[in-house]
Coordinates of C-alpha atoms in Angstrom, one line a residue:
P115 CA 160.3 137.6 72.0
V116 CA 159.5 136.7 68.7
A117 CA 162.1 137.0 65.6
G118 CA 162.3 136.6 62.4
T119 CA 162.8 137.7 59.0
G120 CA 159.7 137.6 56.3
V121 CA 157.0 139.3 55.0
A122 CA 154.7 137.2 57.3
I123 CA 155.3 136.8 61.6
S124 CA 154.4 133.6 63.2
F125 CA 154.1 133.3 66.8
G126 CA 154.0 129.7 67.2
Q127 CA 151.6 128.3 69.9
Q128 CA 152.0 131.1 73.3
T129 CA 152.2 130.2 76.9
A130 CA 151.0 133.1 78.3
A131 CA 148.4 135.6 77.9
G132 CA 149.2 139.5 77.3
T133 CA 149.5 141.7 74.8
Y134 CA 152.3 141.9 72.4
T135 CA 153.7 145.0 70.2
V136 CA 155.7 142.9 67.7
E137 CA 157.6 146.2 65.4
A138 CA 159.4 145.3 61.6
T139 CA 162.1 146.6 60.7
T140 CA 164.7 146.1 57.5
T141 CA 167.7 144.4 57.4
T142 CA 168.7 145.9 54.5
T143 CA 172.3 148.5 53.6
P144 CA 172.0 150.7 54.5
A145 CA 169.2 150.0 57.5
C146 CA 165.9 152.0 56.1
G147 CA 164.0 152.0 59.1
P148 CA 161.3 151.2 60.4
V149 CA 158.5 149.8 57.6
S150 CA 154.5 150.0 57.6
V151 CA 152.6 146.6 59.3
N152 CA 150.0 144.9 58.1
G153 CA 149.4 147.8 55.5
G154 CA 149.3 150.8 57.9
A155 CA 151.2 153.7 58.2
T156 CA 152.7 152.4 61.2
S157 CA 156.0 150.2 62.0
S158 CA 154.2 148.2 65.0
V159 CA 151.2 146.3 65.7
D160 CA 149.8 145.1 69.2
I161 CA 148.6 141.1 69.1
T162 CA 146.1 140.4 72.9
I163 CA 146.7 136.4 73.5
D164 CA 143.8 135.5 75.8
P165 CA 143.9 133.4 78.5
V166 CA 142.7 130.1 78.3
P167 CA 140.4 129.4 81.7
V168 CA 140.3 126.2 83.8
L169 CA 137.8 125.1 85.0
T170 CA 137.8 123.6 89.1
I171 CA 135.0 121.3 90.3
N172 CA 134.3 121.7 94.3
N173 CA 131.5 118.7 94.7
N174 CA 131.1 119.2 98.2
S175 CA 128.1 116.2 98.7
L176 CA 129.2 113.8 96.5
Q177 CA 126.8 111.5 98.0
I178 CA 123.1 113.0 98.8
C179 CA 119.3 111.8 99.7
S180 CA 116.6 111.5 97.2
N181 CA 114.9 115.3 96.8
D182 CA 118.5 117.0 99.0
Q183 CA 120.3 119.3 96.6
T184 CA 123.6 119.2 95.3
D185 CA 126.0 121.0 96.6
I186 CA 128.8 121.6 93.5
E187 CA 131.1 125.1 93.1
L188 CA 132.2 125.9 90.4
L189 CA 135.6 127.7 89.9
S190 CA 137.5 129.5 86.6
T191 CA 141.1 130.4 86.5
V192 CA 139.2 133.7 84.3
A193 CA 136.8 135.9 85.5
G194 CA 134.0 136.0 83.4
S195 CA 134.4 132.8 82.4
V196 CA 130.9 131.2 81.2
I197 CA 130.5 127.3 82.4
T198 CA 128.2 125.4 80.4
I199 CA 126.7 122.1 80.4
L200 CA 127.6 119.6 77.6
N201 CA 126.1 117.0 79.1
V202 CA 123.9 115.0 82.0
T203 CA 124.0 111.0 82.3
A204 CA 121.7 110.0 85.3
S205 CA 121.4 106.6 85.8
D206 CA 118.1 105.6 85.8
G207 CA 115.3 107.6 84.1
S208 CA 112.9 108.2 86.7
V209 CA 115.8 110.3 88.5
S210 CA 114.7 113.9 88.2
G211 CA 115.6 117.2 89.4
Y212 CA 118.9 118.3 87.5
S213 CA 119.3 121.3 85.8
G214 CA 119.8 120.3 81.5
I215 CA 122.2 120.6 78.7
G216 CA 123.0 124.1 77.8
T217 CA 122.6 125.8 81.4
T218 CA 125.2 128.3 82.3
F219 CA 126.6 129.0 85.3
S220 CA 129.6 132.0 86.5
P221 CA 132.3 131.4 87.9
G222 CA 131.9 130.8 92.0
D223 CA 128.4 129.9 91.2
F224 CA 127.0 126.8 93.0
V225 CA 124.8 123.9 90.9
N226 CA 122.3 123.2 93.4
D227 CA 119.9 120.3 91.6
P228 CA 117.0 119.2 94.0
I229 CA 117.6 115.6 92.4
D230 CA 114.5 113.4 92.5
N231 CA 115.2 109.6 93.2
P232 CA 112.4 107.6 93.6
T233 CA 113.8 103.8 92.9
N234 CA 114.5 102.2 95.5
L235 CA 118.0 101.8 95.2
S236 CA 121.5 104.7 94.7
Q237 CA 122.1 106.3 91.6
T238 CA 123.8 108.8 90.2
I239 CA 123.8 111.4 87.6
T240 CA 127.3 112.8 86.0
Y241 CA 127.5 116.5 84.7
T242 CA 129.8 117.1 82.1
F243 CA 130.6 120.8 82.0
R244 CA 132.4 123.0 78.9
T245 CA 134.0 126.4 79.6
T246 CA 135.0 129.8 77.7
A247 CA 136.5 132.9 78.2
G248 CA 136.8 135.7 75.1
G249 CA 136.9 132.6 72.5
C250 CA 139.0 130.0 74.3
T251 CA 137.6 127.2 75.6
D252 CA 139.4 125.1 78.4
P253 CA 140.5 122.4 76.2
T254 CA 139.5 120.2 78.8
D255 CA 135.8 119.6 79.1
K256 CA 135.6 118.7 83.4
Q257 CA 133.1 115.9 85.4
T258 CA 131.7 115.1 88.7
T259 CA 129.3 112.5 89.3
V260 CA 126.6 113.1 92.5
T261 CA 124.9 109.5 94.0
I262 CA 121.5 109.9 95.2
N263 CA 120.2 107.6 97.6
P264 CA 117.1 106.6 97.9
I265 CA 114.5 107.4 100.7
P266 CA 112.9 103.9 103.0
D267 CA 109.5 104.0 103.8
V268 CA 108.0 101.5 107.0
T269 CA 104.4 100.7 107.7
A270 CA 103.4 99.4 111.4
N271 CA 101.3 96.5 112.6
G272 CA 100.4 94.9 115.3
L273 CA 97.4 93.8 118.0
D274 CA 96.2 95.4 121.4
I275 CA 97.3 93.5 124.1
C276 CA 96.5 93.1 127.9
S277 CA 97.8 94.5 130.5
G278 CA 101.0 93.0 131.5
D279 CA 101.5 91.4 128.0
I280 CA 104.5 92.2 125.7
T281 CA 103.9 94.4 122.2
D282 CA 104.8 92.7 119.0
I283 CA 104.2 95.6 116.7
T284 CA 106.2 94.9 113.2
L285 CA 108.6 96.7 111.2
T286 CA 108.3 97.0 107.6
N287 CA 110.1 98.7 104.6
P288 CA 107.3 98.3 101.6
N289 CA 109.9 100.0 98.7
N290 CA 112.3 97.2 99.8
V291 CA 115.2 100.0 100.3
P292 CA 118.6 97.7 101.0
F293 CA 120.3 98.5 104.5
T294 CA 116.9 100.2 105.4
T295 CA 117.3 100.4 110.0
F296 CA 114.1 101.6 112.1
S297 CA 113.9 103.7 115.7
W298 CA 111.3 104.6 117.2
V299 CA 110.1 106.8 120.5
V300 CA 106.9 107.3 122.4
Q301 CA 105.0 110.3 121.3
S302 CA 102.6 110.1 123.5
V303 CA 101.1 108.0 126.9
D304 CA 97.8 107.9 128.6
P305 CA 97.9 108.1 132.1
G306 CA 98.2 105.1 134.0
I307 CA 101.0 103.6 131.3
A308 CA 104.6 104.1 132.9
T309 CA 106.7 105.8 129.0
P310 CA 108.2 103.0 127.5
E311 CA 111.9 103.5 126.6
P312 CA 112.9 104.6 123.2
G313 CA 115.3 101.8 121.1
S314 CA 115.5 100.2 117.2
G315 CA 114.7 97.6 115.9
T316 CA 112.1 95.7 113.5
V317 CA 109.5 94.8 116.1
I318 CA 108.8 97.2 119.5
A319 CA 108.4 94.0 122.2
Q320 CA 107.8 95.5 125.1
V321 CA 105.6 95.0 128.6
L322 CA 102.9 98.2 129.0
T323 CA 100.8 97.7 132.3
N324 CA 97.3 99.8 132.4
S325 CA 96.4 100.6 136.0
N326 CA 93.3 102.0 134.5
P327 CA 89.7 100.1 134.9
I328 CA 89.5 100.8 130.4
P329 CA 92.2 100.9 127.8
A330 CA 94.2 102.9 127.3
T331 CA 97.3 103.9 124.5
V332 CA 101.2 104.6 123.8
T333 CA 101.4 106.0 120.4
Y334 CA 105.2 104.9 119.3
R335 CA 106.4 106.9 116.6
I336 CA 108.5 105.0 114.1
T337 CA 111.0 106.7 111.7
P338 CA 112.9 104.7 109.1
D339 CA 116.6 105.0 107.6
A340 CA 118.7 104.1 104.9
V341 CA 122.4 105.2 104.8
G342 CA 121.6 108.2 106.4
C343 CA 118.3 109.3 104.8
A344 CA 115.9 109.1 106.7
G345 CA 112.5 108.1 105.5
N346 CA 108.6 109.9 106.7
F347 CA 107.8 108.7 110.8
T348 CA 104.5 106.6 110.8
D349 CA 102.6 106.9 114.5
F350 CA 101.3 103.2 115.6
I351 CA 99.0 104.0 118.1
Q352 CA 98.8 100.9 121.0
T353 CA 95.9 99.1 122.9
V354 CA 96.6 98.1 126.2
N355 CA 93.5 96.7 127.5
P356 CA 93.2 96.7 131.3
G357 CA 92.7 92.4 132.1
N358 CA 90.7 91.4 134.0
T359 CA 90.5 90.1 137.7
A360 CA 87.8 88.2 139.7
F361 CA 87.5 87.6 143.7
A362 CA 83.8 85.3 144.3
G363 CA 84.0 86.2 147.9
T364 CA 84.9 84.4 151.1
D365 CA 83.7 81.0 151.6
L366 CA 80.1 80.5 153.9
E367 CA 79.1 78.9 156.0
S368 CA 74.7 78.0 156.8
C369 CA 72.9 76.1 157.9
E370 CA 69.8 73.7 155.8
T371 CA 67.4 76.4 154.4
M372 CA 65.3 77.4 152.2
S373 CA 65.9 80.8 152.0
G374 CA 68.2 82.6 149.4
I375 CA 72.1 83.0 150.4
T376 CA 73.2 86.2 148.7
I377 CA 76.8 86.4 148.1
G378 CA 77.6 90.0 149.0
D379 CA 81.8 91.0 149.3
A380 CA 82.9 89.7 145.5
T381 CA 84.3 91.9 143.0
I382 CA 86.1 91.6 139.8
G383 CA 88.3 94.7 138.0
G384 CA 90.3 95.6 135.3
G385 CA 88.2 96.0 131.8
A386 CA 85.8 93.0 133.7
D387 CA 81.9 94.3 133.8
F388 CA 78.9 92.7 133.1
P389 CA 76.6 92.8 130.6
P390 CA 75.8 94.6 128.0
L391 CA 79.7 96.3 128.8
G392 CA 81.4 93.2 129.4
G393 CA 80.4 89.5 129.5
S394 CA 81.1 88.4 133.8
Y395 CA 78.6 85.7 134.9
W396 CA 78.2 83.2 137.4
D397 CA 77.4 80.0 137.8
I398 CA 77.3 76.8 140.0
V399 CA 79.7 74.4 140.0
S400 CA 78.4 72.5 142.1
G401 CA 75.0 72.4 143.7
S402 CA 71.4 70.7 143.0
G403 CA 69.8 74.8 144.0
S404 CA 69.4 77.5 141.2
L405 CA 71.5 81.0 141.3
T406 CA 70.0 84.0 141.0
D407 CA 70.9 87.3 139.3
S408 CA 74.2 86.3 138.3
L409 CA 75.0 88.6 135.6
T410 CA 75.3 91.0 138.2
I411 CA 78.2 91.2 141.5
T412 CA 75.7 90.0 143.8
P413 CA 73.8 87.1 143.0
T414 CA 71.8 84.3 145.5
Y415 CA 72.1 80.8 145.8
N416 CA 68.4 79.1 146.2
P417 CA 69.5 75.9 148.0
A418 CA 67.1 72.8 147.1
M419 CA 64.7 71.7 149.8
G420 CA 66.9 69.3 152.6
E421 CA 69.7 70.1 150.2
T422 CA 73.5 69.8 152.4
G423 CA 76.8 69.2 151.7
T424 CA 79.5 71.8 149.7
V425 CA 77.9 74.5 147.0
T426 CA 80.7 76.1 144.7
L427 CA 79.8 78.7 142.6
K428 CA 82.1 80.5 139.7
L429 CA 82.7 83.8 139.3
T430 CA 84.0 84.7 135.9
A431 CA 85.5 87.7 134.8
A432 CA 85.3 89.2 131.2
D433 CA 85.7 92.6 129.2
L434 CA 84.1 93.1 125.3
S435 CA 88.4 92.6 124.4
S436 CA 90.5 89.7 124.0
C437 CA 91.8 89.3 127.5
P438 CA 91.4 86.1 128.7
D439 CA 88.7 85.8 131.3
V440 CA 89.9 85.2 134.8
V441 CA 87.8 82.7 137.4
D442 CA 87.2 82.3 140.9
Y443 CA 85.5 80.6 143.1
V444 CA 83.1 80.5 146.1
D445 CA 82.0 77.7 148.8
I446 CA 79.5 77.6 150.6
E447 CA 78.8 75.2 153.4
L448 CA 75.7 73.9 154.2
Y449 CA 74.8 71.9 157.3
P450 CA 72.1 70.3 158.5
A451 CA 69.3 71.7 160.4
A452 CA 69.4 70.4 164.0
V453 CA 66.5 67.9 165.4
V454 CA 65.6 68.5 168.6
D455 CA 62.7 65.3 170.2
A456 CA 62.7 65.7 173.8
G457 CA 60.1 62.4 173.7
S458 CA 56.4 61.6 174.7
N459 CA 54.8 63.9 176.5
Q460 CA 54.6 61.8 180.3
T461 CA 52.0 62.5 183.8
I462 CA 53.7 61.5 187.2
C463 CA 52.6 61.8 190.8
E464 CA 53.8 64.9 193.4
G465 CA 57.2 63.8 194.4
D466 CA 57.8 61.4 191.1
N467 CA 61.0 61.0 189.5

């Protein structure tokens, strides 16, 4: 209740909203009863005191990744309040995507701004809100801050390997986001290669064996991550060359001859082949004869006249990749031809020895 005397009535500071009825009476003797108020014909007047709105901010995501949405819920103690962004401050001028000054909301609304942070460091965005209702204003402007973490990227670099070698795929972060890590899975693998394990780190180092006679591939899918923010993946295709194998054949023996000796049981494998599909070839390590068909799997050694002893041939198995050549050797032992001399012809008489 408010009591007082005089022609002016002062309510002072009111802490409870509502409608108040003021009735004026005389205090003279004798009492003249109610008197008019505000020059009107009545003796009472209603004074309405509007409630002061109080804003509550629920910032459900204090940290987000670049291009994710903020999740800020705005609540007011007074229905129908108007909540206005009074100011927005970004820690870096390149940050974008936030609602501008003057944007209004109603109680229960959410601020869902897709914030873009193109830098390689965490940035912040601070919102300042002012709330009004029925001409009354929350005496305290409210603020909330969201941290926007950057998105890392990744590049992968490596070389073709040979079957049985270890991959050396180096992973780097070109945009230099701090605390970036990398993980990978195997997206696809050709038949003939056992499926590698997934993993994480800065280098993919795994032994890959290719049982095919031709190159085969493994595709790694690599994803960067920094403080829970995953970047776009990249695929790296690792080529695994089959490598080379060589068998020069079984050692041979032959008598001294002028005829050619053909190697008939040699083999090459892996990716090795003869020109033009590969770089395999035969040559003579020791021996004075000549070699024909040296760019085929069945070469022929032609001994020199009267040649005896050990002839050694070398088979080099090579493909067209960077896999190392493989060599093997075969020996041909040439024995002197037998010489038979029965002596001079003789004539004897019957009965002689």
